[in-house]
mmCIF file of C-alpha atoms and ligand atoms in Angstrom:
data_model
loop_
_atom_site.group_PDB
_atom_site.id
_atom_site.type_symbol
_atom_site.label_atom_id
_atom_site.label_comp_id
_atom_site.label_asym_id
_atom_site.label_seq_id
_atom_site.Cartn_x
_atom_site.Cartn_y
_atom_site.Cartn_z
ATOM 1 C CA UNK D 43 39.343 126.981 78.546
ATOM 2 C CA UNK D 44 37.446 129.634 81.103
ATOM 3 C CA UNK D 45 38.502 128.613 84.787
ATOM 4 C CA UNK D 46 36.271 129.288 87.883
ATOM 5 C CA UNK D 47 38.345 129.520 91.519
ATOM 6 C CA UNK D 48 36.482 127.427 93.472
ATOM 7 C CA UNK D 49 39.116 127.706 96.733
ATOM 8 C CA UNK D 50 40.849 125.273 98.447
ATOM 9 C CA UNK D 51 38.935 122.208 97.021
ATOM 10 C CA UNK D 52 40.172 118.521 96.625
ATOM 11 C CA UNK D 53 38.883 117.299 93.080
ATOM 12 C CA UNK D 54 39.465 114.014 92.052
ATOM 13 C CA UNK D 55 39.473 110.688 92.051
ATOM 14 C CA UNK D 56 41.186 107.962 94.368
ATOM 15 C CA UNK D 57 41.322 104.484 95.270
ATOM 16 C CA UNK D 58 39.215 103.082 97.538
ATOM 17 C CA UNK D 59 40.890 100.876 99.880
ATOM 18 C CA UNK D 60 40.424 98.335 103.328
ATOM 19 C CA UNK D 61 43.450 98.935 105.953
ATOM 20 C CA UNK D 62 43.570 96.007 108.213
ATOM 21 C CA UNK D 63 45.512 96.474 111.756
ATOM 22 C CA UNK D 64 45.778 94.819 115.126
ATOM 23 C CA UNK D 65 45.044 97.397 117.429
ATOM 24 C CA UNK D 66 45.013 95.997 121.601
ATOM 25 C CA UNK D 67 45.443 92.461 120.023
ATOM 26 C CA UNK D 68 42.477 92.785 117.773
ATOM 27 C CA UNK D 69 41.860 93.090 113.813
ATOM 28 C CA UNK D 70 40.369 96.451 113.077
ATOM 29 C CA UNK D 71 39.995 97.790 109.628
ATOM 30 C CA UNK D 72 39.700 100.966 107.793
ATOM 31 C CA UNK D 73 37.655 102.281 104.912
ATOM 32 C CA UNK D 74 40.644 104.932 103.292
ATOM 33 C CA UNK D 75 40.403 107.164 100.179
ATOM 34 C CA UNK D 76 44.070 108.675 100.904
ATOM 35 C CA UNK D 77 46.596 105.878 99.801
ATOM 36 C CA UNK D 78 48.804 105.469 96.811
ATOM 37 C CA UNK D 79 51.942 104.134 95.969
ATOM 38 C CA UNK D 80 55.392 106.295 96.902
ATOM 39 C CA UNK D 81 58.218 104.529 95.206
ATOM 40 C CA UNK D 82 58.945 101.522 92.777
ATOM 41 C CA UNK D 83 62.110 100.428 94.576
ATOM 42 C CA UNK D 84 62.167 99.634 97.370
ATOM 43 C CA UNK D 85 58.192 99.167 96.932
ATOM 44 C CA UNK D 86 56.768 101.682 99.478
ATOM 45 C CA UNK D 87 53.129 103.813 99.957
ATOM 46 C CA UNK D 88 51.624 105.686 101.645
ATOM 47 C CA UNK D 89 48.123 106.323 103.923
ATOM 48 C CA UNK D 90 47.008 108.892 105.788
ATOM 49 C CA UNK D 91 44.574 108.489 108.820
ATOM 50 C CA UNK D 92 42.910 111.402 110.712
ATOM 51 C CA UNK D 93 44.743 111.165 114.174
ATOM 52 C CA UNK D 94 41.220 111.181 115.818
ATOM 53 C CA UNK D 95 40.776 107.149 114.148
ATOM 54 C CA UNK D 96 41.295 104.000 116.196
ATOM 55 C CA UNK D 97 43.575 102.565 113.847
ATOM 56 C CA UNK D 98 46.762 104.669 114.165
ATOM 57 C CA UNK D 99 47.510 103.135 117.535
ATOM 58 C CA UNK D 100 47.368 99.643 116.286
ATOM 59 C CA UNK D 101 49.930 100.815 113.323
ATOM 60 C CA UNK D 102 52.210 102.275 115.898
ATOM 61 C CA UNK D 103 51.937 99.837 118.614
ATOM 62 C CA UNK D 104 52.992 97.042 115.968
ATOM 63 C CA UNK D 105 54.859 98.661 112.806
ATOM 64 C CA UNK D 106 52.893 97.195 110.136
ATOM 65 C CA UNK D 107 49.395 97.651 108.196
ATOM 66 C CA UNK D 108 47.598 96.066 105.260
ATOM 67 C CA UNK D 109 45.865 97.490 102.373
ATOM 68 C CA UNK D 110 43.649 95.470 100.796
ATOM 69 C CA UNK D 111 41.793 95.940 97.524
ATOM 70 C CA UNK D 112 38.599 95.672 97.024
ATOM 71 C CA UNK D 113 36.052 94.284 94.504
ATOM 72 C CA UNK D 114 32.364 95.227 94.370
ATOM 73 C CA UNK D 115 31.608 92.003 96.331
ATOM 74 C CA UNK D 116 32.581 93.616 99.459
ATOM 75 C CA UNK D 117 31.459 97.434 98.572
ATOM 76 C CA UNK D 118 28.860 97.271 101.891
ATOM 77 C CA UNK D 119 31.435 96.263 104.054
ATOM 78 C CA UNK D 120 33.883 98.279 103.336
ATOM 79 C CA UNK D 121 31.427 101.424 103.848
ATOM 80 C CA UNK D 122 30.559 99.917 107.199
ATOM 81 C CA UNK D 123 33.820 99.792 108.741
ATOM 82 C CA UNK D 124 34.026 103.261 107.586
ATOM 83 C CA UNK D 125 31.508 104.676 109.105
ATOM 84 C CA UNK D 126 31.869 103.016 112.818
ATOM 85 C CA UNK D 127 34.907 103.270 114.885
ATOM 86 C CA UNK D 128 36.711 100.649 116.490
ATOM 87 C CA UNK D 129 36.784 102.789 119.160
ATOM 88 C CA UNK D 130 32.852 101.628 120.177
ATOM 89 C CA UNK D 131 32.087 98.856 117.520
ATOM 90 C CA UNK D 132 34.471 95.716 117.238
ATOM 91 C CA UNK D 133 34.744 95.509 113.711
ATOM 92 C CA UNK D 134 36.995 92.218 114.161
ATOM 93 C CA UNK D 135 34.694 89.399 112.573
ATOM 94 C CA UNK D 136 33.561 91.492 109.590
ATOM 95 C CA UNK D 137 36.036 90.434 107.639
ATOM 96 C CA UNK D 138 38.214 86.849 107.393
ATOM 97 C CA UNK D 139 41.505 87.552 108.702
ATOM 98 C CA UNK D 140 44.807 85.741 107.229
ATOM 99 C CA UNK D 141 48.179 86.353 108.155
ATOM 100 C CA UNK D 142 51.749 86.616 106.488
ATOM 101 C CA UNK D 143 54.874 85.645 108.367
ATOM 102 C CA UNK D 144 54.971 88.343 110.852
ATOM 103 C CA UNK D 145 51.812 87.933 111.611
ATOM 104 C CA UNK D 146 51.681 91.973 112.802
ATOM 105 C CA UNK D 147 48.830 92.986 110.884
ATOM 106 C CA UNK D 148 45.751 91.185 109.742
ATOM 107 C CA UNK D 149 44.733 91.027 105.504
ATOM 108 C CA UNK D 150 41.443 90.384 104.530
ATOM 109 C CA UNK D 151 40.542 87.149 102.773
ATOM 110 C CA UNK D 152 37.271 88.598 100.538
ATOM 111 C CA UNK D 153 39.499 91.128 98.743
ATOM 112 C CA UNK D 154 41.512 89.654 95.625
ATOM 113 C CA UNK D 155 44.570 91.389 96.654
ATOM 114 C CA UNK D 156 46.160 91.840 99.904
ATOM 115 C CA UNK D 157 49.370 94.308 100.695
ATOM 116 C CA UNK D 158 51.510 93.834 104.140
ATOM 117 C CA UNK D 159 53.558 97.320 104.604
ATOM 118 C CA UNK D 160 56.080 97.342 107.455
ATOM 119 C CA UNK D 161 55.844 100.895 108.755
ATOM 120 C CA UNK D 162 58.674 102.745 107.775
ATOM 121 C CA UNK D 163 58.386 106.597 108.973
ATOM 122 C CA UNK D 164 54.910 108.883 109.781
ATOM 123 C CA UNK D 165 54.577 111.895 108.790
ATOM 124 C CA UNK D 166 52.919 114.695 110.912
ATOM 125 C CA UNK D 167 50.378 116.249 109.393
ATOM 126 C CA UNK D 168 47.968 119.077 111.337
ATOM 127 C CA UNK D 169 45.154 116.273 111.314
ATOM 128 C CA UNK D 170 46.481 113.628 109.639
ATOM 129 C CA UNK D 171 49.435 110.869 110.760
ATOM 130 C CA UNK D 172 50.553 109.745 106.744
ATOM 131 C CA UNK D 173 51.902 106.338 107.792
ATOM 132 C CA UNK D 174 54.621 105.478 105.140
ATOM 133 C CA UNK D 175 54.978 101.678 104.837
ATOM 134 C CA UNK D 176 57.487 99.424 102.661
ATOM 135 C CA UNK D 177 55.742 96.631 100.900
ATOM 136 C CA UNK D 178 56.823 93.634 102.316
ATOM 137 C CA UNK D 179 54.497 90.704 100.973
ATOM 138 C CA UNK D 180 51.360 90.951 98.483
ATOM 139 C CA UNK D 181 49.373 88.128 97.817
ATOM 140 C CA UNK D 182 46.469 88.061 94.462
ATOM 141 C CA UNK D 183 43.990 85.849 94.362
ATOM 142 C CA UNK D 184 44.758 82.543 92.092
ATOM 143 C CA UNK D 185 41.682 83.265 90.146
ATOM 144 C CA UNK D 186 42.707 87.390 89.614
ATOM 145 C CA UNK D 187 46.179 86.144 87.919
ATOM 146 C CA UNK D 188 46.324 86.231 84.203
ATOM 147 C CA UNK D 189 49.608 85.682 82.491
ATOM 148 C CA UNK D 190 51.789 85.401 85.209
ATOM 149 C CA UNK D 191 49.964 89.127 86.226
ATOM 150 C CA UNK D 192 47.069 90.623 88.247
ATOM 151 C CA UNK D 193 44.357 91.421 85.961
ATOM 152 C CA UNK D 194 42.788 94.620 87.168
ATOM 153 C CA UNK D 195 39.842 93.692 84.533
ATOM 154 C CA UNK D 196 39.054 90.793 86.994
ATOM 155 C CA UNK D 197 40.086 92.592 90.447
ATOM 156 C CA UNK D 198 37.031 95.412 89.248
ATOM 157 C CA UNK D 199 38.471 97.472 92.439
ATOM 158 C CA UNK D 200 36.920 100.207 93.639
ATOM 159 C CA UNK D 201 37.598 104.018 93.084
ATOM 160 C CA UNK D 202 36.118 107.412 94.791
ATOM 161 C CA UNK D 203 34.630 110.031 93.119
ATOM 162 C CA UNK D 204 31.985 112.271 93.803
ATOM 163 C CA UNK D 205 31.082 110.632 96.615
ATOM 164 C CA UNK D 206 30.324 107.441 94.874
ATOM 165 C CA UNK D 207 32.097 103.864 94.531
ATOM 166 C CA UNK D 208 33.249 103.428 91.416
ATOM 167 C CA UNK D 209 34.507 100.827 88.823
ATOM 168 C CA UNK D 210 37.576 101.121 86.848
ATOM 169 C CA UNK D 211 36.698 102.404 83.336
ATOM 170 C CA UNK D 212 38.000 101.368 79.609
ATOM 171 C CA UNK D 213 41.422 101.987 78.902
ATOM 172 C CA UNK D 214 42.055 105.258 76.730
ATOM 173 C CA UNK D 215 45.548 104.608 76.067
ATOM 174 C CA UNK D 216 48.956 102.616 76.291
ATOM 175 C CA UNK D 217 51.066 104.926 79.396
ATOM 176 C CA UNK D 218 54.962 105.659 78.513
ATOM 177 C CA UNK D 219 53.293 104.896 74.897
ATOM 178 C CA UNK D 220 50.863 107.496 73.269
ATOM 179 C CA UNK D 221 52.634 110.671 74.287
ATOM 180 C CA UNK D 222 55.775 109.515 72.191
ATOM 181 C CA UNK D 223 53.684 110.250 69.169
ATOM 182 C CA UNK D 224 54.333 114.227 70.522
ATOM 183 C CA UNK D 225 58.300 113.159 70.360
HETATM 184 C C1 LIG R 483 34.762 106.019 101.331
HETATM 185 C C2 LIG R 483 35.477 106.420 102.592
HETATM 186 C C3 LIG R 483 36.777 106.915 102.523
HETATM 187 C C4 LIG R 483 37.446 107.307 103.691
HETATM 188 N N1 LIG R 483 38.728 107.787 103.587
HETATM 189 C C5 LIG R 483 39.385 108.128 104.724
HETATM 190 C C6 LIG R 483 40.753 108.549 104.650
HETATM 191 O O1 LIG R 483 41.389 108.556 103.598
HETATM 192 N N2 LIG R 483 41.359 108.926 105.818
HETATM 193 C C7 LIG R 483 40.705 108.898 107.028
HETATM 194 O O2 LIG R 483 41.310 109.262 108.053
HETATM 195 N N3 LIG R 483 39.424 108.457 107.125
HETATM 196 C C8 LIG R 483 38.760 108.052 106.009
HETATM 197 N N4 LIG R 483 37.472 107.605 106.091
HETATM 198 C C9 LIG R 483 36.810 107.562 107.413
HETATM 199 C C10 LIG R 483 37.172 106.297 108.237
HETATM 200 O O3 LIG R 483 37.142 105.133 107.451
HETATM 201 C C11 LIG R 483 36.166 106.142 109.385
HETATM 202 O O4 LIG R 483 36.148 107.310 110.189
HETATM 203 C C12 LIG R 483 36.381 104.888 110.230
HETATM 204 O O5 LIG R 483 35.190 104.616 110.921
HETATM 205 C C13 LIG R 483 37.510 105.023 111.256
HETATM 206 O O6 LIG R 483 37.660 103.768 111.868
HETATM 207 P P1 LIG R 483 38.545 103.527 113.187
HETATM 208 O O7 LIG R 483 38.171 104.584 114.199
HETATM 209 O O8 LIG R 483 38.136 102.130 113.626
HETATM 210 O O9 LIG R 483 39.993 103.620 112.818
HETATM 211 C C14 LIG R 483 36.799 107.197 104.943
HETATM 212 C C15 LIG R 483 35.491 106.667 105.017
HETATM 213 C C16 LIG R 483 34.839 106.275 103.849
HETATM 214 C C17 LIG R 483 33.456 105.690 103.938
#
């Protein structure tokens, strides 16, 4: 295959995803295309929010974040809080709030699943903080649970690319399954 160089670009695709803090006691949230998981065990992922945002201080002030998924239901407002900052907009009743036991960061009732992270370490990046959080609780909709599991089918989150929302495609193939035909 002929390559072009087309610099330092980012091309790709990645999840789109709500990150729910308390930040001076109230519940802010964050639209965020950089998040993904880190490790299997213990549990633990990643985010990383330009240190210019409103949310960082909530996640440092109180140790914990949520990432919430998505489904096309609530594609408008997750653009909105987005593109405002809880810096001049309170962004606090545009969601439902619910809690887990801590109670240190708020998840967001409209998305079918809900992830509390207890912040773990943050990484220093030139513009970036990468907040590195340890799963702690996840909650799934009753209705998104098929055999015991959540069915991403039914969840229909979101993805980003090229500038777009996006729904999950068809599977292509079985992972840890088609390559062993190359064995
Ligand atoms: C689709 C989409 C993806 C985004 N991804 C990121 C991201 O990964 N990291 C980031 O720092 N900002 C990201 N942003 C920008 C923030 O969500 C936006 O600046 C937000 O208003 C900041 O809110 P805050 O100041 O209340 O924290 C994204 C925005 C959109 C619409």
């Amino acid at each position: 295959m002929a390559k072009s160089n087309i610099g330092k670009m980012r091309v790709g695709i990645s999840p789109s995803v709500i990150v729910g803090a308390l930040v001076n006691g109230k519940e802010n949230y964050i639209t965020l295309g950089q998040c993904s998981g880190l490790s299997m065990n213990p549990p633990m992922m990643y985010i990383s929010i330009n240190k210019a945002h409103y949310t960082n201080d909530g996640i440092k002030e109180n140790g914990y974040f949520s990432v919430n998924i998505p489904s096309d239901g609530v594609v408008q407002k997750m653009d909105y809080v987005g593109l405002v900052s809880g810096r001049d907009t309170d962004k606090s009743s545009v969601f439902t709030p619910f809690y887990g036991e801590d109670e240190k960061a708020p998840m967001i009732e409209e998305c079918p699943v809900n992830i509390l992270c207890k912040l773990i370490n943050t990484v220093d990046l030139p513009n970036n903080e990468v907040f590195i959080g340890e799963i702690v609780e996840t909650y799934v909709g009753k209705e998104f649970i098929i055999d015991e599991k959540p069915d991403l089918k039914k969840i229909n989150p979101l993805l980003l690319a090229g500038g777009q929302y996006c729904e999950l495609g068809n599977p292509v193939a079985a992972t840890r399954e088609v390559g062993k035909l190359l064995k």
